[in-house]
Short mmCIF file of C-alpha atoms and ligand atoms in Angstrom, two decimals:
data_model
loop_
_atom_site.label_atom_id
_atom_site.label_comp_id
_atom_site.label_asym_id
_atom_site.label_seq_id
_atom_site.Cartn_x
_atom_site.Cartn_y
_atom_site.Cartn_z
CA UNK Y 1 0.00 0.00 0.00
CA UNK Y 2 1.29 3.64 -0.97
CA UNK Y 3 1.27 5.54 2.27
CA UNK Y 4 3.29 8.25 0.91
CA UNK Y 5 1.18 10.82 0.27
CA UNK Y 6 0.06 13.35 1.73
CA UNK Y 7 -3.15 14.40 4.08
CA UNK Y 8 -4.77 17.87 3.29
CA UNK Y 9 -6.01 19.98 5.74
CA UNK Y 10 -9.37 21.49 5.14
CA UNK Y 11 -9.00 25.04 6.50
CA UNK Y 12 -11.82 26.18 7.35
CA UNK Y 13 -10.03 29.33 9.41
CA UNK Y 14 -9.37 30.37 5.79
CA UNK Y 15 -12.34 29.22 4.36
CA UNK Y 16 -14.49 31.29 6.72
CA UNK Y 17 -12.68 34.15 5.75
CA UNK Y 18 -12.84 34.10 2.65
CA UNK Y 19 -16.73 33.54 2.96
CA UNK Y 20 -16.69 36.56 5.52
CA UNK Y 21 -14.83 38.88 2.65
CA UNK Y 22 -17.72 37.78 0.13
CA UNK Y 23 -20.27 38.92 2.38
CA UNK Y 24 -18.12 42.33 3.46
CA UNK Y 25 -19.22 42.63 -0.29
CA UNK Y 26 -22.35 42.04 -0.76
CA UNK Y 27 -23.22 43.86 2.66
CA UNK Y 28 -21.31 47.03 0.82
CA UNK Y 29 -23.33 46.65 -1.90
CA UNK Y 30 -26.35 46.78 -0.09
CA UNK Y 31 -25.53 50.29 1.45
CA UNK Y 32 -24.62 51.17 -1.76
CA UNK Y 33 -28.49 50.99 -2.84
CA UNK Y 34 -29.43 52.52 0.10
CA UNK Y 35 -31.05 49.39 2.22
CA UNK Y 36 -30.28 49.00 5.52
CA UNK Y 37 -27.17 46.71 6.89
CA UNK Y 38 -28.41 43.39 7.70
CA UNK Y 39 -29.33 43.17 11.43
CA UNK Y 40 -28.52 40.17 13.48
CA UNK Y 41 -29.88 39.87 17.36
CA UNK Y 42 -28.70 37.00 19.84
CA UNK Y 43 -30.33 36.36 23.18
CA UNK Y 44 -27.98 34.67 25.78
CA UNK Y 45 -29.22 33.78 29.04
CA UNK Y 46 -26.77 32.76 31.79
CA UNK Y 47 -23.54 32.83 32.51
CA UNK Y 48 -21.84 30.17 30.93
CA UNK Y 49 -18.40 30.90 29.17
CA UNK Y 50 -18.45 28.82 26.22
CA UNK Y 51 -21.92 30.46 25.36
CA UNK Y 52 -20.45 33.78 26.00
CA UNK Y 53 -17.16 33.34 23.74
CA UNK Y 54 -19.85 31.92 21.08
CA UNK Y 55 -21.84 35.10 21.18
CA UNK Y 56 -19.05 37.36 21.53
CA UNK Y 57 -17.48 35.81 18.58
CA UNK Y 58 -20.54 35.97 16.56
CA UNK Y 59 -21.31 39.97 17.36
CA UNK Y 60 -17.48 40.31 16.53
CA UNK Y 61 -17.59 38.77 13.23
CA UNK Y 62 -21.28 40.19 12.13
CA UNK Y 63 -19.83 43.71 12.44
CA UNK Y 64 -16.45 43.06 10.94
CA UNK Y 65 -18.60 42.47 7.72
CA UNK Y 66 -20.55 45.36 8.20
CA UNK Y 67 -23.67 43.30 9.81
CA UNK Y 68 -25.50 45.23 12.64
CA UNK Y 69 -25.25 43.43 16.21
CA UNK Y 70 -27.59 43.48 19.61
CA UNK Y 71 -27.02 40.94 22.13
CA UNK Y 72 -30.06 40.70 24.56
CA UNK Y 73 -28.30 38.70 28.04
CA UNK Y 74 -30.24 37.73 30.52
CA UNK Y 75 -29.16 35.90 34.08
CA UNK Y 76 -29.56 32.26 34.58
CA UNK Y 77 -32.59 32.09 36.41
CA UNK Y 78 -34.65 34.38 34.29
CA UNK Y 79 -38.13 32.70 33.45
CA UNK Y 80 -39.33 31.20 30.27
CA UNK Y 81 -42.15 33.32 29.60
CA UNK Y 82 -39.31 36.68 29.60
CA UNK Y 83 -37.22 34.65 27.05
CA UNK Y 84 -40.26 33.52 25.11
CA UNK Y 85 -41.86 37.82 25.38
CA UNK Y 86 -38.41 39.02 24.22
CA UNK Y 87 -38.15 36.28 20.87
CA UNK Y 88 -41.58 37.97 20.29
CA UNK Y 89 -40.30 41.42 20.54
CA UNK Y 90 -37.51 40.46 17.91
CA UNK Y 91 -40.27 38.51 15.72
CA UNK Y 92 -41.93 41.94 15.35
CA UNK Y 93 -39.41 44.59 15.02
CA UNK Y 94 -38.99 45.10 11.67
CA UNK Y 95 -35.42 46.58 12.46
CA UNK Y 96 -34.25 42.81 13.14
CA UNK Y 97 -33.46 40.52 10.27
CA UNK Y 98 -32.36 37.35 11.66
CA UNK Y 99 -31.66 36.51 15.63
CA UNK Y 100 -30.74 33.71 17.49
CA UNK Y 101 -30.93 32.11 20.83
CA UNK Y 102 -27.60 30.55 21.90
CA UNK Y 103 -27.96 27.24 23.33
CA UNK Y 104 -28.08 25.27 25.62
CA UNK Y 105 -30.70 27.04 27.96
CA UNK Y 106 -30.40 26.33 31.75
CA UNK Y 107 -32.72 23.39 32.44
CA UNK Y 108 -35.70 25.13 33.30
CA UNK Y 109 -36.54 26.34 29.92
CA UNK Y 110 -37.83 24.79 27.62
CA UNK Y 111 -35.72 24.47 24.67
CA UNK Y 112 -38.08 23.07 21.74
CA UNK Y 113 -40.83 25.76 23.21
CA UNK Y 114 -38.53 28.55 22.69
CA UNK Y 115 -37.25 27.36 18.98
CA UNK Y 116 -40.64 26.88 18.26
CA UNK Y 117 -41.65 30.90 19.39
CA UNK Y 118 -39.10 32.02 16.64
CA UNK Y 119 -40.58 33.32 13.76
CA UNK Y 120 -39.36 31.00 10.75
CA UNK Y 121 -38.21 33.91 8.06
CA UNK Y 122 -35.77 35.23 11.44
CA UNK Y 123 -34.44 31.80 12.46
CA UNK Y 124 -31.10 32.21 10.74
CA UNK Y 125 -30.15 29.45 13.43
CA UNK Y 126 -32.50 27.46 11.43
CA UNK Y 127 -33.60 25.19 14.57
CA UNK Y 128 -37.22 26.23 13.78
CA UNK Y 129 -39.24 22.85 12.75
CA UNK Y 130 -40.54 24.65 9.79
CA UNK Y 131 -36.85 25.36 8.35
CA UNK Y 132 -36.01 21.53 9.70
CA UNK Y 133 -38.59 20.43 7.72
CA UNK Y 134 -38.37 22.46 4.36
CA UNK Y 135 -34.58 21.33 4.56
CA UNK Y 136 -35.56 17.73 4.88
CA UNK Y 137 -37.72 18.23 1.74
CA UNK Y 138 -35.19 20.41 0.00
CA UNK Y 139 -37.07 23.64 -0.07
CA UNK Y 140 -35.43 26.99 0.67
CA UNK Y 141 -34.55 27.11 4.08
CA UNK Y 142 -32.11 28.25 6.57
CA UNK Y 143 -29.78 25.49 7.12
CA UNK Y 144 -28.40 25.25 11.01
CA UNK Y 145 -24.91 26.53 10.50
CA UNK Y 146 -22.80 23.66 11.05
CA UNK Y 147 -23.91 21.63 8.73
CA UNK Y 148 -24.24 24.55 5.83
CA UNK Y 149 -20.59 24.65 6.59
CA UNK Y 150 -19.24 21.50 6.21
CA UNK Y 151 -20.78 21.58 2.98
CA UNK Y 152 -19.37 24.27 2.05
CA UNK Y 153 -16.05 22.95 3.04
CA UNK Y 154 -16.94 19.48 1.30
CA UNK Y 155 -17.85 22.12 -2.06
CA UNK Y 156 -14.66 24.08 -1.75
CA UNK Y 157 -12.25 21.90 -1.51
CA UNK Y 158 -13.95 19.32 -4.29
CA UNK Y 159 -14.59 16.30 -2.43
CA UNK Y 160 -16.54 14.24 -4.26
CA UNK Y 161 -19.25 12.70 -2.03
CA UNK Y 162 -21.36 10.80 -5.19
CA UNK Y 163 -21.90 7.45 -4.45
CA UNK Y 164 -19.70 7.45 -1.31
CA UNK Y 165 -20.03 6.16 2.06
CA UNK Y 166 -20.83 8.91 4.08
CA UNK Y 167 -20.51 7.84 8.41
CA UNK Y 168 -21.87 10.21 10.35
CA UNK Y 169 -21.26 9.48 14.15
CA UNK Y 170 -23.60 11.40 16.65
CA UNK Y 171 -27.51 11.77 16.08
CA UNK Y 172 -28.03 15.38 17.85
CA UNK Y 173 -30.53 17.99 16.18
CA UNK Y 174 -27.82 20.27 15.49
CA UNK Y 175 -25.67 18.32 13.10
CA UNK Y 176 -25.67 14.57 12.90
CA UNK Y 177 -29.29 13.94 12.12
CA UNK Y 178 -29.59 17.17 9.41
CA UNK Y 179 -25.83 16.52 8.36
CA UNK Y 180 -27.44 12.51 7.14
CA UNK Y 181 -30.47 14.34 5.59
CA UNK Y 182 -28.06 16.59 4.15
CA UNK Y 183 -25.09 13.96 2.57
CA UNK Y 184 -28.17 11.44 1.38
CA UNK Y 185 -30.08 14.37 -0.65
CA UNK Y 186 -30.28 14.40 -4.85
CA UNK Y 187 -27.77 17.47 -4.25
CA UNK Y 188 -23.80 18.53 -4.74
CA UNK Y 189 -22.77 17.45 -2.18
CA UNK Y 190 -24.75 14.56 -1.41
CA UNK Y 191 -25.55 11.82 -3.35
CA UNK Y 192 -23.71 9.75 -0.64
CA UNK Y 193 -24.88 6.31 1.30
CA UNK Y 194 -25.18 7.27 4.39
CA UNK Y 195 -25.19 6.01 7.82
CA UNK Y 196 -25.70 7.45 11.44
CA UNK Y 197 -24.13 5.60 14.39
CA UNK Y 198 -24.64 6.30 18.02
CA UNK Y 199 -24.07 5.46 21.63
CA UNK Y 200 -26.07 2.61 20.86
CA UNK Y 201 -24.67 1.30 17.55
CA UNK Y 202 -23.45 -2.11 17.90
CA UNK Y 203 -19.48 -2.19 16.73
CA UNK Y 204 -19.06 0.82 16.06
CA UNK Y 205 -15.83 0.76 14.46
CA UNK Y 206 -17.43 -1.70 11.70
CA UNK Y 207 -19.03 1.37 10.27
CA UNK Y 208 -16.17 4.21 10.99
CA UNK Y 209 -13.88 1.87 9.14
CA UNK Y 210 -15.87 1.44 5.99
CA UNK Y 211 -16.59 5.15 5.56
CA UNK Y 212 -15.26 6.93 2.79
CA UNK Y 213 -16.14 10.27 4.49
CA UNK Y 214 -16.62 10.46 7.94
CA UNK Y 215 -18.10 13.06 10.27
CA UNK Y 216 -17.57 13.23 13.92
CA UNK Y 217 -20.07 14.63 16.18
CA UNK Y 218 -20.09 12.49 19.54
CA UNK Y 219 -18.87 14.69 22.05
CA UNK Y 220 -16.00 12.37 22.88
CA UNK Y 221 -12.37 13.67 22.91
CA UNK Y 222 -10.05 11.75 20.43
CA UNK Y 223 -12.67 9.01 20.10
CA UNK Y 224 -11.73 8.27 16.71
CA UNK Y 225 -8.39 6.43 16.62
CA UNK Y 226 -5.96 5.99 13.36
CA UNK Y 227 -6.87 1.73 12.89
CA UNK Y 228 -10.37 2.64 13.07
CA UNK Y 229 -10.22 5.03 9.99
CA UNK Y 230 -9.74 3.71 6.08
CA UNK Y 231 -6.96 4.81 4.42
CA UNK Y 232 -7.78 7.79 2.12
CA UNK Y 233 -10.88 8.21 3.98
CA UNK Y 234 -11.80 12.05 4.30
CA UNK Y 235 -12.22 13.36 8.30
CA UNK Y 236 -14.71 16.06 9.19
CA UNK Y 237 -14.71 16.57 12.77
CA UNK Y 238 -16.95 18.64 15.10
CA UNK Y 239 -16.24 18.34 18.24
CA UNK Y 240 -14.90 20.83 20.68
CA UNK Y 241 -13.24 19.22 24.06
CA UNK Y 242 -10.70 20.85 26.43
CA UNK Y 243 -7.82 18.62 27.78
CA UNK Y 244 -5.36 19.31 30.29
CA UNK Y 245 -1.88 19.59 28.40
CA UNK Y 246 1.53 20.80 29.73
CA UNK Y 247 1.38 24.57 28.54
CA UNK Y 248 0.58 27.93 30.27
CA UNK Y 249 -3.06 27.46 29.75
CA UNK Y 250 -2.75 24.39 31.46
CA UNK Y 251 -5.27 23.05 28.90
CA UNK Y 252 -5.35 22.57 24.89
CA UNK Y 253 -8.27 22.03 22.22
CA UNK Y 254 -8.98 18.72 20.81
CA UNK Y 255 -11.79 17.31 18.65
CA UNK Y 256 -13.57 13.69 18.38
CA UNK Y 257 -10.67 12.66 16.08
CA UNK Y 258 -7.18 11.95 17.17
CA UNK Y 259 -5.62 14.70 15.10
CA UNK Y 260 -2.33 13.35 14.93
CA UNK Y 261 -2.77 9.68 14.08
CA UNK Y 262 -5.57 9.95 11.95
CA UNK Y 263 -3.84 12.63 9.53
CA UNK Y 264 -1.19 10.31 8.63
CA UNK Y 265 -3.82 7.98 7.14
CA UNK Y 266 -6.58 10.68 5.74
CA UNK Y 267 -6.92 11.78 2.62
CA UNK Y 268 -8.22 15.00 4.10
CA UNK Y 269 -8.93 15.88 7.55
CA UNK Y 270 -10.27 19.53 9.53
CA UNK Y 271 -8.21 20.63 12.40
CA UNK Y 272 -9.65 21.44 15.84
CA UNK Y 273 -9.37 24.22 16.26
CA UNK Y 274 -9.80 26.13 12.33
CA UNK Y 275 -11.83 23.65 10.94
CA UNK Y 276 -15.43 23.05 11.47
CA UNK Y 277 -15.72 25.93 14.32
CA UNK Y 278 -15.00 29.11 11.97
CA UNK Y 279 -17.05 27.81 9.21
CA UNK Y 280 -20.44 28.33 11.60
CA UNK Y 281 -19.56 31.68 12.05
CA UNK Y 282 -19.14 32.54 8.60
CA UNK Y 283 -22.45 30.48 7.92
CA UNK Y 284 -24.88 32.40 10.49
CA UNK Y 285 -23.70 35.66 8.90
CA UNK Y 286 -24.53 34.12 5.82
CA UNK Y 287 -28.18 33.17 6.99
CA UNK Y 288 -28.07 36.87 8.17
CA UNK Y 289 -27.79 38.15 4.88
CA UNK Y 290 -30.32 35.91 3.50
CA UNK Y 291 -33.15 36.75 5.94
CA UNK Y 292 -32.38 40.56 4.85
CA UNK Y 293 -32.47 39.96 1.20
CA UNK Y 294 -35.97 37.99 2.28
CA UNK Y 295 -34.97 35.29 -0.60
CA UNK Y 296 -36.64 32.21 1.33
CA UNK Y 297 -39.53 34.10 3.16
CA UNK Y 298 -41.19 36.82 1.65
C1 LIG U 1 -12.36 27.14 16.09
C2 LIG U 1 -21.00 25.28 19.93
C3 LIG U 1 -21.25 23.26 21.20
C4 LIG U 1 -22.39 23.77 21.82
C5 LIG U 1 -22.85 25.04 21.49
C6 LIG U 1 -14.27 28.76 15.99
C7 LIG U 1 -16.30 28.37 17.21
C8 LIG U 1 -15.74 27.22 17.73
C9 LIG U 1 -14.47 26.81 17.37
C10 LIG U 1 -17.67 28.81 17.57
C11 LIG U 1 -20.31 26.13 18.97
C12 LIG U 1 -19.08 25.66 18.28
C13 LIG U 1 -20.78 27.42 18.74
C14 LIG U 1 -13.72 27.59 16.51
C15 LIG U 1 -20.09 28.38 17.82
C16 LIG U 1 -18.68 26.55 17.13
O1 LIG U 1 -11.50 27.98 15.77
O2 LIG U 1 -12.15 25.93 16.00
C17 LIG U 1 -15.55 29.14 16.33
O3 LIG U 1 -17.83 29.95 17.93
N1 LIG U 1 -18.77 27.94 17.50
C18 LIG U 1 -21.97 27.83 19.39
O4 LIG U 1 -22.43 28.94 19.21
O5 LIG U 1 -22.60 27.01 20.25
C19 LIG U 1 -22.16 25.78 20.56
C20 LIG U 1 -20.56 24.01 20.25
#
């Protein structure tokens, strides 16, 4: 077996930026006819940090592209029906083109009630059933931003995903179970065979080893080990974990993939961090500009 050449690594850092620089445009161009910028509203409720980098990432990018921000924060313990008056609010002001609510909620709100509140035509999140569903069926919708951008990654670096075994580990409504819709739809990219493994698929590595593509969303860090993987096999991998590593931080990032075995034996792989991760970013500001040209809903 040739084992001599070499893995590529998917960039999605770039990728995201270069995606971010289109939009600059087309946000530019807007102004230019005299429309408003695109306006893009998160709520956040509660204090924790990874939500809080998320958002504050999000509000940094939108305006680096020209994309108005408001973040509405409220404390942990604030009640539903607050939450639930305040995605009302943003359904009605006309000033507000897309928003989001940044998950997970604390416990005592109700998640699907909430997504469900969210007026479909704002949901650039796209967790609202209606855009779940007119995604399943292929109408214009807003796709949920990590999936839109691994297909965009899969598009822009030319992987060819017709006819291929696509392995999707992790069922969540965030990205396994639309990223299978997605890879199995009459579409570029799609066209692949796909299956979905879970915590309850029985030998696991069975599957992970006969997929031509593979994409990692369990939640487990460095799950995915280098004999598991077929050679050539191309690597997508979502997850975000922090380990404790020998450096100032005291702690690094790693994904669901060992990085470093399973690039030696990849055809192409995404790095965690700059892979997966940017590529939302870039995709919610994309959904942003879509709900303010009102292409899907008008
Ligand atoms: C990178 C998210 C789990 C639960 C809720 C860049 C992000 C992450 C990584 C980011 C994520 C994950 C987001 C990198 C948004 C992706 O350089 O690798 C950006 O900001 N993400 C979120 O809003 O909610 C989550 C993961």
């Amino acid at each position: 077996m040739s084992k001599n050449k070499k893995v590529k690594i998917i960039d999605g850092k770039f990728t995201a930026q270069a995606i971010k620089e289109e939009i600059k445009k087309e946000v530019a161009a807007m102004i230019d006819n005299d429309a408003d910028a695109p306006h893009l509203a998160a709520i956040l409720v509660g204090d924790d940090p990874a939500s809080q980098t998320y958002v504050a990432s999000k509000e940094k990018a939108a305006l680096l592209v020209g994309i108005t921000s408001s973040v509405y924060k409220f404390q942990s313990d604030t009640a539903e029906e607050e939450i639930l008056q305040t995605i009302q609010y943003l359904n009605n002001d006309p000033e507000i083109d897309g928003f989001i609510v940044q998950l997970p909620l604390p416990e005592h709100i109700d998640v699907d009630k909430v997504l469900n509140t969210i007026d479909p035509s704002k949901d650039v999140d796209g967790f609202h059933p209606v855009n779940v569903g007119r995604m399943t069926l292929g109408l214009p919708a807003f796709i949920s931003a990590t999936p839109a951008g691994i297909l965009e990654l899969l598009e822009r670096y030319k992987i060819d995903t017709v006819g291929k075994h696509c392995v999707v580990l992790g069922r969540s409504n965030i990205v396994g179970s639309p990223m299978s819709i997605l890879m199995a739809k009459k579409a570029n990219p799609g066209n692949s065979t796909v299956t979905i493994c879970h915590s309850r698929t029985e030998d696991i590595e069975k599957y992970i080893r006969s997929a031509d593509i593979l994409i990692c969303a369990i939640g487990q860090p460095q799950f995915v080990k280098a004999d598991m993987v077929k050679e050539g096999a191309v690597v997508i991998d979502v997850g975000i974990h922090r380990i404790p590593a020998d450096n100032e931080k005291g702690y690094r990032i790693v994904g669901d993939v060992d990085f470093e075995e399973v690039s030696k034996k990849a055809s192409h792989i995404t790095p965690v961090p700059g892979g997966v991760g940017p590529m939302t970013i870039a995709m919610l500001l994309k959904n942003t500009l879509l709900a303010a040209k009102k292409e899907y809903y008008k």
